[in-house]
Every structure is written in structure tokens, then in C-alpha cells.
mmCIF file of C-alpha atoms in Angstrom:
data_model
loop_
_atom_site.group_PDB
_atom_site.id
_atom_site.type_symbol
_atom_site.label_atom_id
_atom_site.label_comp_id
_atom_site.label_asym_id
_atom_site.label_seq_id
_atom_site.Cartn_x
_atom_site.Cartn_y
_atom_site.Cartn_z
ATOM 1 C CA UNK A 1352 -44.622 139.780 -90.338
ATOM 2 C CA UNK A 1353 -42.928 142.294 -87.694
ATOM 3 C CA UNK A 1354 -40.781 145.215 -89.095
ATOM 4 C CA UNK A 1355 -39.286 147.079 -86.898
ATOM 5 C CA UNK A 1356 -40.873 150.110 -85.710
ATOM 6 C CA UNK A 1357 -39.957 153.689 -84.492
ATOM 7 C CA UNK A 1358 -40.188 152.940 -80.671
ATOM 8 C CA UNK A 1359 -37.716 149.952 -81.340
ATOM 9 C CA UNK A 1360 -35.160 152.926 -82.667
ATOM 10 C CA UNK A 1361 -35.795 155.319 -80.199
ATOM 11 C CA UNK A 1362 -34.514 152.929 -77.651
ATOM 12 C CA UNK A 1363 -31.549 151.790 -79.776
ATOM 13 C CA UNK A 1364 -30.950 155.345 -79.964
ATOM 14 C CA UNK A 1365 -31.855 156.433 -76.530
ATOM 15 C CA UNK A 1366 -34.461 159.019 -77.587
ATOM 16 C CA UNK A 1367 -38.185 160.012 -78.006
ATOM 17 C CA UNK A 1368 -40.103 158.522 -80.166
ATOM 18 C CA UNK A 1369 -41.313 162.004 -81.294
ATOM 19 C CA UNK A 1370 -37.438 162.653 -81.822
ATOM 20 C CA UNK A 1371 -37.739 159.454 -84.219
ATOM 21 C CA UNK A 1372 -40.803 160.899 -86.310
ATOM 22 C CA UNK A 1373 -39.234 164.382 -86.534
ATOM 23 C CA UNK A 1374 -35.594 163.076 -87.569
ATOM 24 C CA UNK A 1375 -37.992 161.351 -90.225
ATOM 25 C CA UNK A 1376 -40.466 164.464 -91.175
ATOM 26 C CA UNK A 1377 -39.011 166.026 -94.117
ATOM 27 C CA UNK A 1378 -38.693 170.406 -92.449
ATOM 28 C CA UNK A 1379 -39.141 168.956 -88.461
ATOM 29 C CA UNK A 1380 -37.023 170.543 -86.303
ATOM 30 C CA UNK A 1381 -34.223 167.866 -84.478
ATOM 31 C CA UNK A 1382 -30.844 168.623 -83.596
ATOM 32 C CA UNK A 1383 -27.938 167.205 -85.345
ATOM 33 C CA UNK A 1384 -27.193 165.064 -82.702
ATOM 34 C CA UNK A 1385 -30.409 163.470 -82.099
ATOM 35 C CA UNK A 1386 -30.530 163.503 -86.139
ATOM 36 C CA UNK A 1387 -27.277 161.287 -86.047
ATOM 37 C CA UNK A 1388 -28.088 158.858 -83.374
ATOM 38 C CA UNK A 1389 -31.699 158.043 -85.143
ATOM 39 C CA UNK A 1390 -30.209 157.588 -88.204
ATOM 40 C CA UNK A 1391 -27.418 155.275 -87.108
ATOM 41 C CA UNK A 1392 -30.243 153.335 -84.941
ATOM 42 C CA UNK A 1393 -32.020 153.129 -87.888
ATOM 43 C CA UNK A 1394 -29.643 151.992 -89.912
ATOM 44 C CA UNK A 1395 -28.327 149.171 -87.544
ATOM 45 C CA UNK A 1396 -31.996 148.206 -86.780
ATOM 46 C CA UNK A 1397 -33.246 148.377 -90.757
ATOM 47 C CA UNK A 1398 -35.908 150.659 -90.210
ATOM 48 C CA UNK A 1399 -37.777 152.151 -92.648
ATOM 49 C CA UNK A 1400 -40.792 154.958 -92.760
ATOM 50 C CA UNK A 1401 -44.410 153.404 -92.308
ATOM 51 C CA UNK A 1402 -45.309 155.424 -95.461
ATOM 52 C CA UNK A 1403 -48.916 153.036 -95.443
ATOM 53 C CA UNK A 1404 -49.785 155.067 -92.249
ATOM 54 C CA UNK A 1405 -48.615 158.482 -92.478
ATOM 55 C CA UNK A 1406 -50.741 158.567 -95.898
ATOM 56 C CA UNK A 1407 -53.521 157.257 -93.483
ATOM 57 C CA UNK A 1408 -53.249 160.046 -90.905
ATOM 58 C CA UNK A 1409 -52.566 163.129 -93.778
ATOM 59 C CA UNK A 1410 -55.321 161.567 -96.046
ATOM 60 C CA UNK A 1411 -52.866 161.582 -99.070
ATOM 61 C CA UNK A 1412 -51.464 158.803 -100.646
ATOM 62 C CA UNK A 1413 -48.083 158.185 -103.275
ATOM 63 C CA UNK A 1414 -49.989 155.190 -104.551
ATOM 64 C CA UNK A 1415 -50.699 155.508 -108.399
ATOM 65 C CA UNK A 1416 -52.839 153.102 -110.591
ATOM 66 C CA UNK A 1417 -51.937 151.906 -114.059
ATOM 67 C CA UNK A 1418 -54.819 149.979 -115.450
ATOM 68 C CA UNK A 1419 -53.910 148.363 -118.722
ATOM 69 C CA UNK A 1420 -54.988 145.279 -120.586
ATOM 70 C CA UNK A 1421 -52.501 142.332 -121.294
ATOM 71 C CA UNK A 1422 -49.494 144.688 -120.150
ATOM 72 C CA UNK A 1423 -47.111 142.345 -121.443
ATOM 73 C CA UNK A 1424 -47.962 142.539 -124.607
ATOM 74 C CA UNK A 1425 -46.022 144.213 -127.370
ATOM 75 C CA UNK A 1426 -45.406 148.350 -126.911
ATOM 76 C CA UNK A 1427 -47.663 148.474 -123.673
ATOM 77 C CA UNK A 1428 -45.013 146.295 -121.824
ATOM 78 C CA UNK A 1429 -42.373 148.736 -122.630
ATOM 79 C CA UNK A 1430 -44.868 151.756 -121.839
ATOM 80 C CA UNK A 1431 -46.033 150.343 -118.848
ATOM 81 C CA UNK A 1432 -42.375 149.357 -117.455
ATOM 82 C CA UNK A 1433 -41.251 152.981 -118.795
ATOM 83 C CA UNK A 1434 -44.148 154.628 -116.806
ATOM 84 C CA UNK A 1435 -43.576 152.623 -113.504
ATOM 85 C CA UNK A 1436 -39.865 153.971 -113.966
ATOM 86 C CA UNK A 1437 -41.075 157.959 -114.351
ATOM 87 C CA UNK A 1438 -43.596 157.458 -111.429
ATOM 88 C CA UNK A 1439 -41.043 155.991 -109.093
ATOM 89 C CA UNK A 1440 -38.685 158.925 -110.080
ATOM 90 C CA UNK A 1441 -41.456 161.269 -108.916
ATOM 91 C CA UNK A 1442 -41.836 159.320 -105.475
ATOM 92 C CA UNK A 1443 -45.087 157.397 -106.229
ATOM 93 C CA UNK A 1444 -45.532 153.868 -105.911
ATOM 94 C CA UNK A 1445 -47.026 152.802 -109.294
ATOM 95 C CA UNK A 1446 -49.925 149.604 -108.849
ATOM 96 C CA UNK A 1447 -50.320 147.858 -112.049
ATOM 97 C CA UNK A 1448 -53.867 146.325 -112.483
ATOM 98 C CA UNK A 1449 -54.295 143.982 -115.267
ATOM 99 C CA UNK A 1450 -57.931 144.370 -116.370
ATOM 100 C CA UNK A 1451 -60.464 143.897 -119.761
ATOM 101 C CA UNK A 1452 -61.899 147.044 -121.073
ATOM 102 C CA UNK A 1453 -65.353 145.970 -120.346
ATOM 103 C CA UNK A 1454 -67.443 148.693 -118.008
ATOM 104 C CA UNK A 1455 -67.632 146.319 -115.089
ATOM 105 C CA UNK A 1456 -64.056 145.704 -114.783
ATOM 106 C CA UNK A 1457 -63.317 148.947 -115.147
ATOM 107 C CA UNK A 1458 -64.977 150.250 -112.698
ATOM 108 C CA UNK A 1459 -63.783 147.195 -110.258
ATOM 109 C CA UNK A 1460 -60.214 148.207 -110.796
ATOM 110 C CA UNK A 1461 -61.044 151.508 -110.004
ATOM 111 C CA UNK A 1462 -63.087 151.428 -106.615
ATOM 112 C CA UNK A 1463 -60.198 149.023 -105.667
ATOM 113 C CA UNK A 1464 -57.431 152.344 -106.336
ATOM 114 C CA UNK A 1465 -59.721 154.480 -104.806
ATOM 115 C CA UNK A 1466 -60.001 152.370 -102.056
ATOM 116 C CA UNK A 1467 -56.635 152.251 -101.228
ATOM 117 C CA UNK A 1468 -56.511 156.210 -101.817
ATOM 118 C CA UNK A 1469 -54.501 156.040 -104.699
ATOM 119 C CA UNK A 1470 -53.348 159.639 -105.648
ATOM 120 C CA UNK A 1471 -54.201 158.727 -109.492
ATOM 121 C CA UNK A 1472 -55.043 157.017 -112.289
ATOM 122 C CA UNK A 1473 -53.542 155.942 -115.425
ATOM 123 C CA UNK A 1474 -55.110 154.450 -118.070
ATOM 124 C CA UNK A 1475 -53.845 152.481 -120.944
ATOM 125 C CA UNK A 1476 -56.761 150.505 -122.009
ATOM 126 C CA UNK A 1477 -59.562 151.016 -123.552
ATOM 127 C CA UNK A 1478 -61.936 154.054 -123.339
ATOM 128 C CA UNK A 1479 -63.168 154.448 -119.820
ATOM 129 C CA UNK A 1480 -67.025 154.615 -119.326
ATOM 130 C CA UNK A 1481 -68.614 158.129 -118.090
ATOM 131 C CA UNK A 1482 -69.249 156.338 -114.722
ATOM 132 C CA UNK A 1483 -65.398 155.713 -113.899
ATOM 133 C CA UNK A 1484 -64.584 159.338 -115.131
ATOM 134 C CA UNK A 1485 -67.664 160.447 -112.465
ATOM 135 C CA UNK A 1486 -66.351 158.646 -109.972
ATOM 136 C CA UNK A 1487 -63.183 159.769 -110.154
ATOM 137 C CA UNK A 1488 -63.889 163.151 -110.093
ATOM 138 C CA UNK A 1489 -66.737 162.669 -107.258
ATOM 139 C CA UNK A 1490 -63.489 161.450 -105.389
ATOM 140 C CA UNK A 1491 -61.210 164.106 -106.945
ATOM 141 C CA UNK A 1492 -59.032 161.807 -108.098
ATOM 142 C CA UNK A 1493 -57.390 162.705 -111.073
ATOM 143 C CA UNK A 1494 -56.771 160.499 -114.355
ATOM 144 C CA UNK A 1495 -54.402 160.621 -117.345
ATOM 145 C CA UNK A 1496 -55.634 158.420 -120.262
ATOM 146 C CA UNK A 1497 -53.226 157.212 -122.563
ATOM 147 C CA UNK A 1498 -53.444 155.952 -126.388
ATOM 148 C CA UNK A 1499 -57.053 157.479 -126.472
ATOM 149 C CA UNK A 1500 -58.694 160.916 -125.824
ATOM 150 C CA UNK A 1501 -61.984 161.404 -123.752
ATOM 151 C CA UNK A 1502 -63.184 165.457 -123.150
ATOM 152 C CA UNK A 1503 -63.391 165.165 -119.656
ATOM 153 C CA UNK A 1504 -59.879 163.771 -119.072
ATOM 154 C CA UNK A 1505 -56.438 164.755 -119.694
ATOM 155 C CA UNK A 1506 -54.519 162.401 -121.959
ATOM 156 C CA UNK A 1507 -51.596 161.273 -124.197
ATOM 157 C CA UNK A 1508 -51.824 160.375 -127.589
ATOM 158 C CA UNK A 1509 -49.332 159.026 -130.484
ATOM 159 C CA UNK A 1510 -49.735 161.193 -134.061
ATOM 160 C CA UNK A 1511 -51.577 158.406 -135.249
ATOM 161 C CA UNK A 1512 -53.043 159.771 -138.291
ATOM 162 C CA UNK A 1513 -49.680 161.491 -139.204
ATOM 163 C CA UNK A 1514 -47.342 158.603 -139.291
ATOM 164 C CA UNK A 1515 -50.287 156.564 -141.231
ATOM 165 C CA UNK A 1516 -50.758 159.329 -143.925
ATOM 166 C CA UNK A 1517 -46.531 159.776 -144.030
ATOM 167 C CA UNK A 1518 -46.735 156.049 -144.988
ATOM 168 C CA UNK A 1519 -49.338 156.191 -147.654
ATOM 169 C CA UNK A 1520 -47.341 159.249 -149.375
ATOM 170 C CA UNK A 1521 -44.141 157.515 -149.185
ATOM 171 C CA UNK A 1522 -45.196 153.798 -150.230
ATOM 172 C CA UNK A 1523 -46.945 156.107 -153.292
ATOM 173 C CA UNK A 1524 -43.830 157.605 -153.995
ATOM 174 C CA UNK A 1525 -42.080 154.511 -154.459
ATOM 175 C CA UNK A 1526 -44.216 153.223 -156.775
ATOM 176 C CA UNK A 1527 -45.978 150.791 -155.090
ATOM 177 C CA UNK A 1528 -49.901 150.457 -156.138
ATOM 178 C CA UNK A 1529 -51.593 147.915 -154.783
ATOM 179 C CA UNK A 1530 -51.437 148.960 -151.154
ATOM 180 C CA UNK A 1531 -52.839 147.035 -147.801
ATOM 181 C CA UNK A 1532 -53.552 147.677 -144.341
ATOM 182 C CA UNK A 1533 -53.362 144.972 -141.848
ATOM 183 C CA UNK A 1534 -55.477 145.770 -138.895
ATOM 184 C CA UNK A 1535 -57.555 143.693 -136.276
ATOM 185 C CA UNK A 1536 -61.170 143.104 -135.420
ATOM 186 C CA UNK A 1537 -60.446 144.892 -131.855
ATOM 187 C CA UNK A 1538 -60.593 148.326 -133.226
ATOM 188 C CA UNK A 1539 -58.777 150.520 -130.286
ATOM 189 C CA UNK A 1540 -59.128 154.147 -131.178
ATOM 190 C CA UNK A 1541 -55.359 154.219 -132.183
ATOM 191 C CA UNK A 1542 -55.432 151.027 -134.444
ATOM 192 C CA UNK A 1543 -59.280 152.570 -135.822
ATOM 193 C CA UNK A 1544 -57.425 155.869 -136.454
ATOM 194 C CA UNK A 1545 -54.264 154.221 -138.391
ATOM 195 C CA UNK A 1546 -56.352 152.201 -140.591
ATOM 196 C CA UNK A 1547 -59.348 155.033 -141.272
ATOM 197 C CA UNK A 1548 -56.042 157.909 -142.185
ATOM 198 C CA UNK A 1549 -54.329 155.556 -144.080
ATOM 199 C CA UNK A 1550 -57.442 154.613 -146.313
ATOM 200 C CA UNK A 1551 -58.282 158.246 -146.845
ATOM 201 C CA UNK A 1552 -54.569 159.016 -148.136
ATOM 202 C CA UNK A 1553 -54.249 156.443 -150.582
ATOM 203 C CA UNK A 1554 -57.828 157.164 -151.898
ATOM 204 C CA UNK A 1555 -57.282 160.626 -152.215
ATOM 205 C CA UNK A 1556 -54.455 159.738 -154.281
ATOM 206 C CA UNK A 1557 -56.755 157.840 -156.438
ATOM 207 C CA UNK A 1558 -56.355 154.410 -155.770
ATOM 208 C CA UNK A 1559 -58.154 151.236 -153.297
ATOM 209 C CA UNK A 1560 -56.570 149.727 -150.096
ATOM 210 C CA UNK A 1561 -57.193 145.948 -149.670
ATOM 211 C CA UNK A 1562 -57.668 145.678 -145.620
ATOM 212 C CA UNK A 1563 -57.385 142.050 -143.935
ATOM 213 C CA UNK A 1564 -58.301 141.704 -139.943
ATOM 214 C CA UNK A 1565 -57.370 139.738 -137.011
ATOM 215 C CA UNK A 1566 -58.830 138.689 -133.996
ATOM 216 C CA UNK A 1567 -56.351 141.015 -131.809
ATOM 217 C CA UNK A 1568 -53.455 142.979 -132.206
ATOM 218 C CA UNK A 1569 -50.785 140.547 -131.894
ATOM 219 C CA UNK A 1570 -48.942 138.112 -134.225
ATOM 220 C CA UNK A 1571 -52.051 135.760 -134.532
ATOM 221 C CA UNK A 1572 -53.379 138.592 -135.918
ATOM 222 C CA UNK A 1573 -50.829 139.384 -138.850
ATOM 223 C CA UNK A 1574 -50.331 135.567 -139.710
ATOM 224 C CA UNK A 1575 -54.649 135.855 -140.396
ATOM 225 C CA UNK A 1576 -54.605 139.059 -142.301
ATOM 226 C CA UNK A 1577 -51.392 137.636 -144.646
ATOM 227 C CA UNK A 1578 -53.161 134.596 -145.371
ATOM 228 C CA UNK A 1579 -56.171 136.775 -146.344
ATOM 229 C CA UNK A 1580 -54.579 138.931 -148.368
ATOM 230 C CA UNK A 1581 -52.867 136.237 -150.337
ATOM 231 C CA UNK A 1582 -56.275 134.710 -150.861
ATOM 232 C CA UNK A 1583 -57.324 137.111 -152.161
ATOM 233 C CA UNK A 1584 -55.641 136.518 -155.650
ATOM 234 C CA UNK A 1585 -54.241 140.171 -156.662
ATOM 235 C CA UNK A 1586 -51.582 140.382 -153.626
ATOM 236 C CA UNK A 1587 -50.618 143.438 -152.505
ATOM 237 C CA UNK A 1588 -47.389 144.914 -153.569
ATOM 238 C CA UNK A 1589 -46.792 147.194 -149.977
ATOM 239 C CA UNK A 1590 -48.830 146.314 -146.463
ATOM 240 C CA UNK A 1591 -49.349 148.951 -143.410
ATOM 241 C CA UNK A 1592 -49.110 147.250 -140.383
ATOM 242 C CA UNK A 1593 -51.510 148.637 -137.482
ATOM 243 C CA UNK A 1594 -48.325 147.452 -135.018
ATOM 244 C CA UNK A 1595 -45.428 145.641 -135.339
ATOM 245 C CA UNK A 1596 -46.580 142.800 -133.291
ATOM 246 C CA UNK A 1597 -48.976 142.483 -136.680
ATOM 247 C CA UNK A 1598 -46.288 143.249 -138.997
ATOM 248 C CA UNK A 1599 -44.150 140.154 -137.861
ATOM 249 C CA UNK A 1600 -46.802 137.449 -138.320
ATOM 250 C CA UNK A 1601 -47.392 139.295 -141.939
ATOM 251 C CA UNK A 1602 -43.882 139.047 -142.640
ATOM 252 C CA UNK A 1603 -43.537 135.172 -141.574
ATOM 253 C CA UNK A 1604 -46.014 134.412 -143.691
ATOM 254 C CA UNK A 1605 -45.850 136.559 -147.266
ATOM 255 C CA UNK A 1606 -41.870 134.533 -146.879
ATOM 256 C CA UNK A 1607 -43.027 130.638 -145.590
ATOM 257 C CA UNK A 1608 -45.876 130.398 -146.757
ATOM 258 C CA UNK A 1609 -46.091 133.292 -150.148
ATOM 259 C CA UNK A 1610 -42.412 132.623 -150.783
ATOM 260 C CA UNK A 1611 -42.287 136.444 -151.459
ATOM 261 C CA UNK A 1612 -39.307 138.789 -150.724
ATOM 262 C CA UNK A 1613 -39.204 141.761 -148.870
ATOM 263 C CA UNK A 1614 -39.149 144.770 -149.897
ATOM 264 C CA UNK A 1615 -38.660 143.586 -153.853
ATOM 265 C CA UNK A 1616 -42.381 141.938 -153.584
ATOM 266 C CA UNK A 1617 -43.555 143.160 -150.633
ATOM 267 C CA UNK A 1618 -42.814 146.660 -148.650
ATOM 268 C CA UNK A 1619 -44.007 146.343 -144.863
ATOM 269 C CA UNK A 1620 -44.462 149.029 -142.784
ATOM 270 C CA UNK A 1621 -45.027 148.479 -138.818
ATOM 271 C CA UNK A 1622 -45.836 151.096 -135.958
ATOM 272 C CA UNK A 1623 -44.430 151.285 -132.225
ATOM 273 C CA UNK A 1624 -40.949 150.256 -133.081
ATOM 274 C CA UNK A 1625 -40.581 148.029 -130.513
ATOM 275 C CA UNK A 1626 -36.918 145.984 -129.835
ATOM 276 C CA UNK A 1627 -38.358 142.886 -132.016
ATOM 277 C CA UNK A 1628 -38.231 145.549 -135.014
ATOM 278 C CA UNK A 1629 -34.544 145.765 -135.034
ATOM 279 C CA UNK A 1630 -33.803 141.794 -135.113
ATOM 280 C CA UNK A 1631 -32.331 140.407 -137.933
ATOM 281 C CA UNK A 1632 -35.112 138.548 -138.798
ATOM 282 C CA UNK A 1633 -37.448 141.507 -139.146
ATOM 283 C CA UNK A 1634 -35.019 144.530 -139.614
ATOM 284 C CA UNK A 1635 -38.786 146.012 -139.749
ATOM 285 C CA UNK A 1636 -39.341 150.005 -141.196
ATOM 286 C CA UNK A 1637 -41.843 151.104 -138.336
ATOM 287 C CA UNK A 1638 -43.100 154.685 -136.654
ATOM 288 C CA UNK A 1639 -41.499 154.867 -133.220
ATOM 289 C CA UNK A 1640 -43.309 155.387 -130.371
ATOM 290 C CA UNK A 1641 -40.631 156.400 -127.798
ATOM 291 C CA UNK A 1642 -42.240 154.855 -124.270
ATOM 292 C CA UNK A 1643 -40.480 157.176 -122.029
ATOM 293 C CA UNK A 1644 -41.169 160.427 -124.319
ATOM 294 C CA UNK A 1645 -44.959 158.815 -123.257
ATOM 295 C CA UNK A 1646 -44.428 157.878 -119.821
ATOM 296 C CA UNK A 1647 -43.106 161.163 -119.006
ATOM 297 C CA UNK A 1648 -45.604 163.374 -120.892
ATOM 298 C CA UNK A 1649 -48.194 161.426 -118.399
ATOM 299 C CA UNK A 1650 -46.879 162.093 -115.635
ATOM 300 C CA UNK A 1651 -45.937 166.063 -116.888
ATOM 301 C CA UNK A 1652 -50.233 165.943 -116.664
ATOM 302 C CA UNK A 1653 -50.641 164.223 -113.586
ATOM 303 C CA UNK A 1654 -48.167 167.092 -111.766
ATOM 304 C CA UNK A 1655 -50.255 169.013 -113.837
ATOM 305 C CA UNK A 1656 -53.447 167.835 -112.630
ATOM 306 C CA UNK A 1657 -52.520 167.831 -108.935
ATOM 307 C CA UNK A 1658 -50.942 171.097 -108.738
ATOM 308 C CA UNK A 1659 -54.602 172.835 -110.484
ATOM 309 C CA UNK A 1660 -57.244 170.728 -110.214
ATOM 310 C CA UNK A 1661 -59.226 173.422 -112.057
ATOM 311 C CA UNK A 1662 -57.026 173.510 -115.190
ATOM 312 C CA UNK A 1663 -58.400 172.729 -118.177
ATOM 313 C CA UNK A 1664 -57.986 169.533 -119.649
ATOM 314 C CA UNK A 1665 -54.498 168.741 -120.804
ATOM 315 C CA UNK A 1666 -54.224 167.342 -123.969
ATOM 316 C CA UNK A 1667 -50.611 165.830 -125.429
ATOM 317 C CA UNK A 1668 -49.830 164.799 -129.011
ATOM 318 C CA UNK A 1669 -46.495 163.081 -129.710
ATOM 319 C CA UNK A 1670 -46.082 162.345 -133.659
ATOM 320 C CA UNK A 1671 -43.790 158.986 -134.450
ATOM 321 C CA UNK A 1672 -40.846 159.196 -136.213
ATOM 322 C CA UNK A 1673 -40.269 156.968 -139.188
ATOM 323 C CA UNK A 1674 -37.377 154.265 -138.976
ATOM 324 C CA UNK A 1675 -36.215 153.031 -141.695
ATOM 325 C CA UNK A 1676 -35.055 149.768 -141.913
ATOM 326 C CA UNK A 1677 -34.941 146.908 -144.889
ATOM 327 C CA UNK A 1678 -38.466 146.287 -145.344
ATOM 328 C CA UNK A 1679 -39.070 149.619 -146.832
ATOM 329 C CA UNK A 1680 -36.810 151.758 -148.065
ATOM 330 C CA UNK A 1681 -38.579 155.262 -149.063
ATOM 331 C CA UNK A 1682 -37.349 156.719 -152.711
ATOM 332 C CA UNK A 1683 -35.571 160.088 -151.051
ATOM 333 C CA UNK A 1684 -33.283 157.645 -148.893
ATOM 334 C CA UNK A 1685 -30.491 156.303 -150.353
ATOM 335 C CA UNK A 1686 -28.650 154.331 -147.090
ATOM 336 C CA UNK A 1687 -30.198 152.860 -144.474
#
């Protein structure tokens, strides 16, 4: 592969090849002329700005890291798409790196970023290990965890434990008893942090939740904890779902295979509100996460992060709002 280089322009455009870096250095001085005949050279020629190097020679870089686990998946896709958007607005070039949350591939995902002098790191899966955090800081690189909190990091987080305690009050409200959480044997800090506030709600309330896993957080998952839960014999009248993802396979199941209606026999509840939520099929009552509100909040601490690297750690809260939908209609609402 050959692009076309600088020297190629300045002999299109009869000039220096210092007069092409300057017309390209962002405050260089270059006369308008000279300014007009590079550009038009460039233009002509397709040229573009060997960004690769002149990170190389000023020891900076615009690359930025997202590590995430199965980013197509469910609410991350939308994050991760919405966060490649707000970095690209900010003039980074975002590097998605599809990894496991175990230590060692952690840690190989990030020596590859640093490597490459990324400028940061995003994280979306699981809870990075003290040695990636050391590293990262050995190499001041900064990092921005998202969906879970570490001290030593700054990081985004979804009002996890307020939407799941708004959920237990208002299933309570509407009469339903025999309440459920559907949740999975992965146990990320957000889905450990739904199911734990939800359980304490209802039981402070005086009554029991029934709580059925899956392997993961997808629809395999709800389709397992449905069947569970109707195994169980004394089926539960309203069902938290740790995502939506969940709350779909639930919901194809209490219908096929319970031949219960919902809302009359069944309320469902999901979380993350993602586009599947509004199909007709679903028409699912959910707590939205909004991914850009996210995205941008991460990258608010990354600017954050670069412009202090002494600041204390920045830590972001964003609280989902209920949307209500035909699964669950809550006793105050009268329309949805």
C-alpha cells in the first residue's frame, strides 16, 4: 500500500515540503497563498495527514481503547456504538477490543493499547484486576470504567439500586404479591446490585422474592429462569428482569409455553430499554439506560482525566428512568 505523501504535494504544488507540514500544523505560520496551493494539491492528489507518525514524533496518541465483552450483545452494542460516536466527536480514534473478563486477557488487551500508545482506556467489562489499574497508571494512562466502580479509577455507573427498589414499590403498589427476579449465574456488579436491592425492598415490605438464574445475561437466560419459576408450582404473579435481553426469553415462555397473559397474570419489568423493548411483540415496561447520556459522561471523565491527572477520582451516577409500556402498568398511571 502507497498513499501519497507530503513530498508528492509539495511538488504538485511547487513548494517545500516544510510549507506542506506547516499548511497542515494546526497555529504554523504559511501564507495564504502557499496555504491555497497545498490545499488544492492536496486535494487533487488525496492526501491526507500521517496522523500514525506525528503521534510517533510528539509521543501522544488520539487512539482510545474500548475493551468490552461480547459488544454486540444487547445494551453494550448500543453503548459501545454510542461511545465510538462521542470519541470520534472529540477527535480520537476509538479501538474496540473484544475480550473475556478473565485477568490474563485483560491484561493482554491492555499491553496491546499501551503498546500502540493509546491515549486511554475504556472499560465495559468486567472489574479490572489491580495489575491492569497499576499498569496503567505506571504508564499514566488514564481509564474510565463503565457499569462498575473500582477506588482507584474514575467511572460511570447506572442507578442500579434505584430503578430496582422503584420497581419493587410500584409492583407492591399494584397489588402484586408473589414477586420474582430473573437474574443470571454471571453476576456482573450491575446485575448483583439489581437483584441484591430488589430483594431487600420487597422484604422490607414483608414479603419473599422467588429468584431463577441463567447461564448469562441474554435470552437463553430468561427462557431458563421462566421455566424455573413455573416449576416451581406457586408462579409468580410479577417478575424483575435483570435486562431486557432476560425479560424477552421470560416473556416467550410464561405465553408458549405457561399460556399466561401479560400483565393480567404476569407483570414484567426489564432494564436498559433497549429498541427490542418497544416491538410489538414485547411492548416491554423497562428502566432506560440512555447510551449516549453514558457515552458522553465517559468521555466528560476522560477530558477530565487528561486535563488533571491529579484530580481525584471522578465518580458518575446516572439513575434510569422508568418506561412504561403494556407489560406493567403502575397503579398512579392511567394511559400509557
Amino acid at each position: 500500500m502507497r498513499f501519497v505523501s507530503a513530498e508528492q504535494v509539495a511538488r504538485r504544488a511547487g513548494v517545500s515540503r516544510s510549507a506542506v507540514s506547516r499548511t497542515f500544523t494546526p497555529g504554523a505560520s504559511v501564507s495564504p497563498a502557499t496555504r491555497e496551493k497545498v490545499l488544492k494539491a492536496a486535494e487533487e492528489l488525496g492526501y491526507h495527514v500521517n496522523d500514525l507518525a506525528r503521534g510517533v514524533l510528539n509521543n501522544q496518541s488520539r487512539l482510545v481503547g474500548i475493551v468490552a465483552t461480547k459488544p454486540e450483545v444487547g445494551f453494550r452494542a448500543h453503548l459501545t456504538a454510542a461511545l465510538t460516536k462521542a470519541l470520534i466527536r472529540r477527535g480520537s480514534v476509538p479501538v474496540l477490543i473484544n475480550t473475556g473478563q478473565t485477568e490474563e486477557e485483560m491484561l493482554a488487551a491492555q499491553k496491546m493499547l499501551i503498546g500502540h500508545r493509546a491515549e486511554a482506556t475504556i472499560i465495559l467489562s468486567g472489574s479490572p484486576p489491580e495489575s491492569f489499574l497499576d499498569l496503567a497508571r505506571r504508564n499514566g494512562q488514564p481509564v474510565v470504567l463503565i457499569g462498575r466502580c473500582e477506588p482507584e479509577a474514575d467511572h460511570v455507573r447506572a442507578g442500579n439500586s434505584e430503578a430496582s427498589i422503584e420497581a419493587a414499590r410500584l409492583l407492591l403498589a399494584a397489588g402484586r404479591r408473589r414477586l420474582a427476579f430473573a437474574g443470571s449465574h454471571s453476576a456482573t456488579p450491575s446485575i448483583l446490585e439489581r437483584q441484591i436491592a430488589f430483594v431487600a425492598e420487597v422484604e422490607h415490605h414483608g414479603f419473599s422474592v422467588q429468584i431463577a438464574h441463567g447461564e448469562d445475561s441474554n435470552y437463553d437466560c430468561g427462557v431458563a429462569a421462566a421455566r424455573a419459576l413455573l416449576a416451581e408450582g406457586d408462579r409468580p404473579d410479577a417478575i424483575f428482569c435483570a435486562n431486557d435481553l432476560i425479560a424477552f426469553g421470560v416473556m416467550d415462555v410464561l405465553r408458549r409455553e405457561g399460556g399466561l397473559s401479560i400483565p393480567q397474570d404476569v407483570a414484567v419489568i426489564g432494564f436498559d430499554d433497549v429498541p427490542e423493548a418497544a416491538w410489538l411483540n414485547y411492548d416491554l415496561t423497562t428502566f432506560r439506560q440512555d447510551p449516549l447520556i453514558m457515552a458522553q459522561r465517559a468521555v466528560d471523565l476522560l477530558e477530565r482525566r487528561i486535563a488533571n491527572p491529579d484530580a481525584d477520582q471522578g465518580h458518575d451516577r446516572v439513575v434510569p428512568e422508568l418506561v412504561v409500556r403494556q407489560t406493567f402498568v403502575p397503579a398512579n398511571v392511567t394511559e400509557v
